[in-house]
Amino acid sequence: MAIVRRRIGLEQEFFLVDEAGNLSDIRADEFLKSCQFIAQAQGLNPNYFVAEFVKSMVEINTRSADTAKELARIYLKNLKLAISVAQQMGLRLYPLSSYPLPTMPVMRDHPNYHIQARTVGISKFLHAGKCTGTHLHLEVPPGVIDPRTENC
């Protein structure tokens, strides 16, 4: 019987805050461009540093890994880079799931976000901009998912 190896991946969302703990809507793109530039210079994939649907959130991703140990190594390397860039910019990554102070998220101007906001209502959609998450992607064995379904 052949051993089926399944891969795992990770993405973690962070609030981007200044040193006083205030959300930083205006510096997220600058932060991400710096992360991507340094990642590329270090031979890492720059696409692992991604904007979220609100400007005060960023996301750090990993490639798929064969083991939890490999996933942790990849993730920690990406996280270390992001923390270093943030510190150089006078910013911090806030990893807790909800931001504790009153805020009104600023949505990015992309058609897919506008469609989602119209579908559920702008106030409900923006409510999601007040919380972050960590998502673990698990590969499943062939045949588990109906091949007629489309990947999301």
JSON list of C-alpha atoms in Angstrom, two decimals:
[
{"chain": "A", "resi": 1, "resn": "MET", "atom": "CA", "xyz": [0.00, 0.00, 0.00]},
{"chain": "A", "resi": 2, "resn": "ALA", "atom": "CA", "xyz": [1.45, 3.35, -1.07]},
{"chain": "A", "resi": 3, "resn": "ILE", "atom": "CA", "xyz": [1.76, 6.13, 1.48]},
{"chain": "A", "resi": 4, "resn": "VAL", "atom": "CA", "xyz": [-0.23, 9.18, 0.45]},
{"chain": "A", "resi": 5, "resn": "ARG", "atom": "CA", "xyz": [1.53, 12.38, 1.45]},
{"chain": "A", "resi": 6, "resn": "ARG", "atom": "CA", "xyz": [-0.71, 15.38, 1.86]},
{"chain": "A", "resi": 7, "resn": "ARG", "atom": "CA", "xyz": [0.56, 18.91, 2.02]},
{"chain": "A", "resi": 8, "resn": "ILE", "atom": "CA", "xyz": [-0.39, 21.78, 4.29]},
{"chain": "A", "resi": 9, "resn": "GLY", "atom": "CA", "xyz": [-0.21, 25.55, 3.92]},
{"chain": "A", "resi": 10, "resn": "LEU", "atom": "CA", "xyz": [-0.82, 28.51, 6.17]},
{"chain": "A", "resi": 11, "resn": "GLU", "atom": "CA", "xyz": [-2.02, 32.07, 5.90]},
{"chain": "A", "resi": 12, "resn": "GLN", "atom": "CA", "xyz": [-2.23, 34.50, 8.78]},
{"chain": "A", "resi": 13, "resn": "GLU", "atom": "CA", "xyz": [-3.87, 37.91, 8.79]},
{"chain": "A", "resi": 14, "resn": "PHE", "atom": "CA", "xyz": [-2.55, 40.76, 10.91]},
{"chain": "A", "resi": 15, "resn": "PHE", "atom": "CA", "xyz": [-3.67, 44.25, 11.73]},
{"chain": "A", "resi": 16, "resn": "LEU", "atom": "CA", "xyz": [-0.95, 46.72, 10.80]},
{"chain": "A", "resi": 17, "resn": "VAL", "atom": "CA", "xyz": [-0.54, 49.27, 13.59]},
{"chain": "A", "resi": 18, "resn": "ASP", "atom": "CA", "xyz": [1.80, 52.14, 14.38]},
{"chain": "A", "resi": 19, "resn": "GLU", "atom": "CA", "xyz": [3.94, 52.14, 17.52]},
{"chain": "A", "resi": 20, "resn": "ALA", "atom": "CA", "xyz": [1.07, 53.68, 19.52]},
{"chain": "A", "resi": 21, "resn": "GLY", "atom": "CA", "xyz": [-1.23, 50.81, 18.52]},
{"chain": "A", "resi": 22, "resn": "ASN", "atom": "CA", "xyz": [-3.36, 52.79, 16.05]},
{"chain": "A", "resi": 23, "resn": "LEU", "atom": "CA", "xyz": [-4.41, 51.08, 12.84]},
{"chain": "A", "resi": 24, "resn": "SER", "atom": "CA", "xyz": [-2.32, 52.08, 9.85]},
{"chain": "A", "resi": 25, "resn": "ASP", "atom": "CA", "xyz": [-4.54, 52.27, 6.76]},
{"chain": "A", "resi": 26, "resn": "ILE", "atom": "CA", "xyz": [-2.17, 54.40, 4.73]},
{"chain": "A", "resi": 27, "resn": "ARG", "atom": "CA", "xyz": [1.09, 52.42, 5.10]},
{"chain": "A", "resi": 28, "resn": "ALA", "atom": "CA", "xyz": [-0.04, 48.87, 4.32]},
{"chain": "A", "resi": 29, "resn": "ASP", "atom": "CA", "xyz": [0.83, 49.04, 0.62]},
{"chain": "A", "resi": 30, "resn": "GLU", "atom": "CA", "xyz": [4.25, 50.52, 1.39]},
{"chain": "A", "resi": 31, "resn": "PHE", "atom": "CA", "xyz": [4.81, 47.77, 3.98]},
{"chain": "A", "resi": 32, "resn": "LEU", "atom": "CA", "xyz": [3.80, 45.02, 1.54]},
{"chain": "A", "resi": 33, "resn": "LYS", "atom": "CA", "xyz": [5.98, 46.40, -1.26]},
{"chain": "A", "resi": 34, "resn": "SER", "atom": "CA", "xyz": [8.95, 46.46, 1.10]},
{"chain": "A", "resi": 35, "resn": "CYS", "atom": "CA", "xyz": [8.28, 42.88, 2.21]},
{"chain": "A", "resi": 36, "resn": "GLN", "atom": "CA", "xyz": [7.96, 41.75, -1.40]},
{"chain": "A", "resi": 37, "resn": "PHE", "atom": "CA", "xyz": [11.16, 43.53, -2.44]},
{"chain": "A", "resi": 38, "resn": "ILE", "atom": "CA", "xyz": [13.20, 42.05, 0.41]},
{"chain": "A", "resi": 39, "resn": "ALA", "atom": "CA", "xyz": [11.65, 38.59, -0.09]},
{"chain": "A", "resi": 40, "resn": "GLN", "atom": "CA", "xyz": [12.64, 38.63, -3.75]},
{"chain": "A", "resi": 41, "resn": "ALA", "atom": "CA", "xyz": [16.19, 39.78, -2.85]},
{"chain": "A", "resi": 42, "resn": "GLN", "atom": "CA", "xyz": [16.43, 36.86, -0.40]},
{"chain": "A", "resi": 43, "resn": "GLY", "atom": "CA", "xyz": [15.15, 34.32, -2.93]},
{"chain": "A", "resi": 44, "resn": "LEU", "atom": "CA", "xyz": [11.75, 34.02, -1.25]},
{"chain": "A", "resi": 45, "resn": "ASN", "atom": "CA", "xyz": [8.44, 34.23, -3.05]},
{"chain": "A", "resi": 46, "resn": "PRO", "atom": "CA", "xyz": [7.22, 37.84, -2.84]},
{"chain": "A", "resi": 47, "resn": "ASN", "atom": "CA", "xyz": [3.63, 36.68, -3.34]},
{"chain": "A", "resi": 48, "resn": "TYR", "atom": "CA", "xyz": [3.53, 35.44, 0.26]},
{"chain": "A", "resi": 49, "resn": "PHE", "atom": "CA", "xyz": [2.95, 39.03, 1.46]},
{"chain": "A", "resi": 50, "resn": "VAL", "atom": "CA", "xyz": [-0.57, 40.04, 0.48]},
{"chain": "A", "resi": 51, "resn": "ALA", "atom": "CA", "xyz": [-3.07, 42.86, 0.98]},
{"chain": "A", "resi": 52, "resn": "GLU", "atom": "CA", "xyz": [-6.36, 42.04, 2.67]},
{"chain": "A", "resi": 53, "resn": "PHE", "atom": "CA", "xyz": [-9.74, 43.54, 1.81]},
{"chain": "A", "resi": 54, "resn": "VAL", "atom": "CA", "xyz": [-9.34, 46.39, 4.30]},
{"chain": "A", "resi": 55, "resn": "LYS", "atom": "CA", "xyz": [-6.30, 48.63, 4.19]},
{"chain": "A", "resi": 56, "resn": "SER", "atom": "CA", "xyz": [-5.30, 48.09, 7.82]},
{"chain": "A", "resi": 57, "resn": "MET", "atom": "CA", "xyz": [-4.84, 44.32, 7.34]},
{"chain": "A", "resi": 58, "resn": "VAL", "atom": "CA", "xyz": [-2.07, 42.32, 5.72]},
{"chain": "A", "resi": 59, "resn": "GLU", "atom": "CA", "xyz": [-1.64, 38.62, 5.19]},
{"chain": "A", "resi": 60, "resn": "ILE", "atom": "CA", "xyz": [1.43, 36.41, 5.35]},
{"chain": "A", "resi": 61, "resn": "ASN", "atom": "CA", "xyz": [1.23, 33.11, 3.50]},
{"chain": "A", "resi": 62, "resn": "THR", "atom": "CA", "xyz": [3.36, 30.03, 2.97]},
{"chain": "A", "resi": 63, "resn": "ARG", "atom": "CA", "xyz": [3.77, 27.63, 0.12]},
{"chain": "A", "resi": 64, "resn": "SER", "atom": "CA", "xyz": [2.47, 24.12, 0.59]},
{"chain": "A", "resi": 65, "resn": "ALA", "atom": "CA", "xyz": [4.68, 21.98, 2.81]},
{"chain": "A", "resi": 66, "resn": "ASP", "atom": "CA", "xyz": [5.02, 18.23, 3.24]},
{"chain": "A", "resi": 67, "resn": "THR", "atom": "CA", "xyz": [5.38, 18.29, 7.04]},
{"chain": "A", "resi": 68, "resn": "ALA", "atom": "CA", "xyz": [4.38, 20.48, 9.96]},
{"chain": "A", "resi": 69, "resn": "LYS", "atom": "CA", "xyz": [8.06, 21.07, 10.71]},
{"chain": "A", "resi": 70, "resn": "GLU", "atom": "CA", "xyz": [8.67, 22.32, 7.17]},
{"chain": "A", "resi": 71, "resn": "LEU", "atom": "CA", "xyz": [5.56, 24.51, 7.35]},
{"chain": "A", "resi": 72, "resn": "ALA", "atom": "CA", "xyz": [6.76, 26.07, 10.62]},
{"chain": "A", "resi": 73, "resn": "ARG", "atom": "CA", "xyz": [10.21, 26.77, 9.14]},
{"chain": "A", "resi": 74, "resn": "ILE", "atom": "CA", "xyz": [8.73, 28.47, 6.05]},
{"chain": "A", "resi": 75, "resn": "TYR", "atom": "CA", "xyz": [6.18, 30.44, 8.06]},
{"chain": "A", "resi": 76, "resn": "LEU", "atom": "CA", "xyz": [8.67, 31.66, 10.65]},
{"chain": "A", "resi": 77, "resn": "LYS", "atom": "CA", "xyz": [11.07, 32.81, 7.92]},
{"chain": "A", "resi": 78, "resn": "ASN", "atom": "CA", "xyz": [8.27, 34.85, 6.28]},
{"chain": "A", "resi": 79, "resn": "LEU", "atom": "CA", "xyz": [7.07, 36.19, 9.63]},
{"chain": "A", "resi": 80, "resn": "LYS", "atom": "CA", "xyz": [10.60, 37.22, 10.65]},
{"chain": "A", "resi": 81, "resn": "LEU", "atom": "CA", "xyz": [10.96, 39.17, 7.40]},
{"chain": "A", "resi": 82, "resn": "ALA", "atom": "CA", "xyz": [7.60, 40.92, 7.93]},
{"chain": "A", "resi": 83, "resn": "ILE", "atom": "CA", "xyz": [8.37, 41.83, 11.55]},
{"chain": "A", "resi": 84, "resn": "SER", "atom": "CA", "xyz": [11.75, 43.24, 10.52]},
{"chain": "A", "resi": 85, "resn": "VAL", "atom": "CA", "xyz": [10.21, 45.38, 7.77]},
{"chain": "A", "resi": 86, "resn": "ALA", "atom": "CA", "xyz": [7.48, 46.61, 10.12]},
{"chain": "A", "resi": 87, "resn": "GLN", "atom": "CA", "xyz": [9.99, 47.61, 12.79]},
{"chain": "A", "resi": 88, "resn": "GLN", "atom": "CA", "xyz": [12.10, 49.51, 10.25]},
{"chain": "A", "resi": 89, "resn": "MET", "atom": "CA", "xyz": [8.96, 51.43, 9.25]},
{"chain": "A", "resi": 90, "resn": "GLY", "atom": "CA", "xyz": [7.86, 52.15, 12.84]},
{"chain": "A", "resi": 91, "resn": "LEU", "atom": "CA", "xyz": [4.96, 49.71, 12.46]},
{"chain": "A", "resi": 92, "resn": "ARG", "atom": "CA", "xyz": [3.89, 46.54, 14.23]},
{"chain": "A", "resi": 93, "resn": "LEU", "atom": "CA", "xyz": [1.92, 43.42, 13.29]},
{"chain": "A", "resi": 94, "resn": "TYR", "atom": "CA", "xyz": [-1.02, 42.92, 15.66]},
{"chain": "A", "resi": 95, "resn": "PRO", "atom": "CA", "xyz": [-1.86, 39.19, 15.55]},
{"chain": "A", "resi": 96, "resn": "LEU", "atom": "CA", "xyz": [-4.88, 39.00, 17.85]},
{"chain": "A", "resi": 97, "resn": "SER", "atom": "CA", "xyz": [-8.20, 38.22, 16.20]},
{"chain": "A", "resi": 98, "resn": "SER", "atom": "CA", "xyz": [-10.02, 41.44, 16.97]},
{"chain": "A", "resi": 99, "resn": "TYR", "atom": "CA", "xyz": [-8.87, 45.02, 17.24]},
{"chain": "A", "resi": 100, "resn": "PRO", "atom": "CA", "xyz": [-9.82, 46.33, 20.71]},
{"chain": "A", "resi": 101, "resn": "LEU", "atom": "CA", "xyz": [-10.41, 50.01, 19.91]},
{"chain": "A", "resi": 102, "resn": "PRO", "atom": "CA", "xyz": [-13.27, 51.62, 17.96]},
{"chain": "A", "resi": 103, "resn": "THR", "atom": "CA", "xyz": [-12.53, 51.62, 14.24]},
{"chain": "A", "resi": 104, "resn": "MET", "atom": "CA", "xyz": [-14.18, 52.01, 10.86]},
{"chain": "A", "resi": 105, "resn": "PRO", "atom": "CA", "xyz": [-12.37, 49.75, 8.38]},
{"chain": "A", "resi": 106, "resn": "VAL", "atom": "CA", "xyz": [-11.37, 51.28, 5.04]},
{"chain": "A", "resi": 107, "resn": "MET", "atom": "CA", "xyz": [-12.15, 48.83, 2.23]},
{"chain": "A", "resi": 108, "resn": "ARG", "atom": "CA", "xyz": [-9.81, 48.47, -0.73]},
{"chain": "A", "resi": 109, "resn": "ASP", "atom": "CA", "xyz": [-11.22, 49.55, -4.06]},
{"chain": "A", "resi": 110, "resn": "HIS", "atom": "CA", "xyz": [-11.42, 46.22, -5.90]},
{"chain": "A", "resi": 111, "resn": "PRO", "atom": "CA", "xyz": [-14.52, 44.98, -7.78]},
{"chain": "A", "resi": 112, "resn": "ASN", "atom": "CA", "xyz": [-14.63, 41.62, -5.96]},
{"chain": "A", "resi": 113, "resn": "TYR", "atom": "CA", "xyz": [-14.82, 43.37, -2.57]},
{"chain": "A", "resi": 114, "resn": "HIS", "atom": "CA", "xyz": [-17.59, 45.68, -3.79]},
{"chain": "A", "resi": 115, "resn": "ILE", "atom": "CA", "xyz": [-19.57, 42.66, -5.02]},
{"chain": "A", "resi": 116, "resn": "GLN", "atom": "CA", "xyz": [-19.20, 40.93, -1.65]},
{"chain": "A", "resi": 117, "resn": "ALA", "atom": "CA", "xyz": [-20.21, 44.11, 0.19]},
{"chain": "A", "resi": 118, "resn": "ARG", "atom": "CA", "xyz": [-23.32, 44.52, -1.98]},
{"chain": "A", "resi": 119, "resn": "THR", "atom": "CA", "xyz": [-24.22, 40.86, -1.47]},
{"chain": "A", "resi": 120, "resn": "VAL", "atom": "CA", "xyz": [-24.20, 40.85, 2.34]},
{"chain": "A", "resi": 121, "resn": "GLY", "atom": "CA", "xyz": [-24.51, 44.58, 3.00]},
{"chain": "A", "resi": 122, "resn": "ILE", "atom": "CA", "xyz": [-21.68, 47.05, 3.49]},
{"chain": "A", "resi": 123, "resn": "SER", "atom": "CA", "xyz": [-21.99, 47.26, 7.29]},
{"chain": "A", "resi": 124, "resn": "LYS", "atom": "CA", "xyz": [-21.92, 43.47, 7.69]},
{"chain": "A", "resi": 125, "resn": "PHE", "atom": "CA", "xyz": [-19.03, 43.14, 5.26]},
{"chain": "A", "resi": 126, "resn": "LEU", "atom": "CA", "xyz": [-16.99, 45.85, 6.97]},
{"chain": "A", "resi": 127, "resn": "HIS", "atom": "CA", "xyz": [-17.61, 44.11, 10.30]},
{"chain": "A", "resi": 128, "resn": "ALA", "atom": "CA", "xyz": [-15.31, 41.37, 9.00]},
{"chain": "A", "resi": 129, "resn": "GLY", "atom": "CA", "xyz": [-12.64, 44.06, 8.69]},
{"chain": "A", "resi": 130, "resn": "LYS", "atom": "CA", "xyz": [-12.49, 44.23, 12.47]},
{"chain": "A", "resi": 131, "resn": "CYS", "atom": "CA", "xyz": [-11.18, 40.69, 12.91]},
{"chain": "A", "resi": 132, "resn": "THR", "atom": "CA", "xyz": [-8.29, 38.65, 11.56]},
{"chain": "A", "resi": 133, "resn": "GLY", "atom": "CA", "xyz": [-7.71, 34.95, 11.32]},
{"chain": "A", "resi": 134, "resn": "THR", "atom": "CA", "xyz": [-5.27, 32.18, 10.69]},
{"chain": "A", "resi": 135, "resn": "HIS", "atom": "CA", "xyz": [-6.18, 29.67, 8.00]},
{"chain": "A", "resi": 136, "resn": "LEU", "atom": "CA", "xyz": [-4.63, 26.24, 7.68]},
{"chain": "A", "resi": 137, "resn": "HIS", "atom": "CA", "xyz": [-4.96, 24.73, 4.21]},
{"chain": "A", "resi": 138, "resn": "LEU", "atom": "CA", "xyz": [-5.06, 20.94, 4.14]},
{"chain": "A", "resi": 139, "resn": "GLU", "atom": "CA", "xyz": [-4.68, 18.91, 0.99]},
{"chain": "A", "resi": 140, "resn": "VAL", "atom": "CA", "xyz": [-7.13, 16.04, 0.83]},
{"chain": "A", "resi": 141, "resn": "PRO", "atom": "CA", "xyz": [-6.61, 12.69, -0.92]},
{"chain": "A", "resi": 142, "resn": "PRO", "atom": "CA", "xyz": [-7.74, 12.32, -4.54]},
{"chain": "A", "resi": 143, "resn": "GLY", "atom": "CA", "xyz": [-11.43, 11.46, -4.82]},
{"chain": "A", "resi": 144, "resn": "VAL", "atom": "CA", "xyz": [-12.53, 13.23, -1.64]},
{"chain": "A", "resi": 145, "resn": "ILE", "atom": "CA", "xyz": [-13.79, 16.27, -3.54]},
{"chain": "A", "resi": 146, "resn": "ASP", "atom": "CA", "xyz": [-16.03, 15.81, -6.55]},
{"chain": "A", "resi": 147, "resn": "PRO", "atom": "CA", "xyz": [-13.89, 16.77, -9.59]},
{"chain": "A", "resi": 148, "resn": "ARG", "atom": "CA", "xyz": [-16.93, 18.49, -11.13]},
{"chain": "A", "resi": 149, "resn": "THR", "atom": "CA", "xyz": [-16.76, 21.22, -8.48]},
{"chain": "A", "resi": 150, "resn": "GLU", "atom": "CA", "xyz": [-14.71, 24.31, -9.16]},
{"chain": "A", "resi": 151, "resn": "ASN", "atom": "CA", "xyz": [-11.85, 25.33, -6.89]},
{"chain": "A", "resi": 152, "resn": "CYS", "atom": "CA", "xyz": [-12.55, 28.42, -4.82]}
]
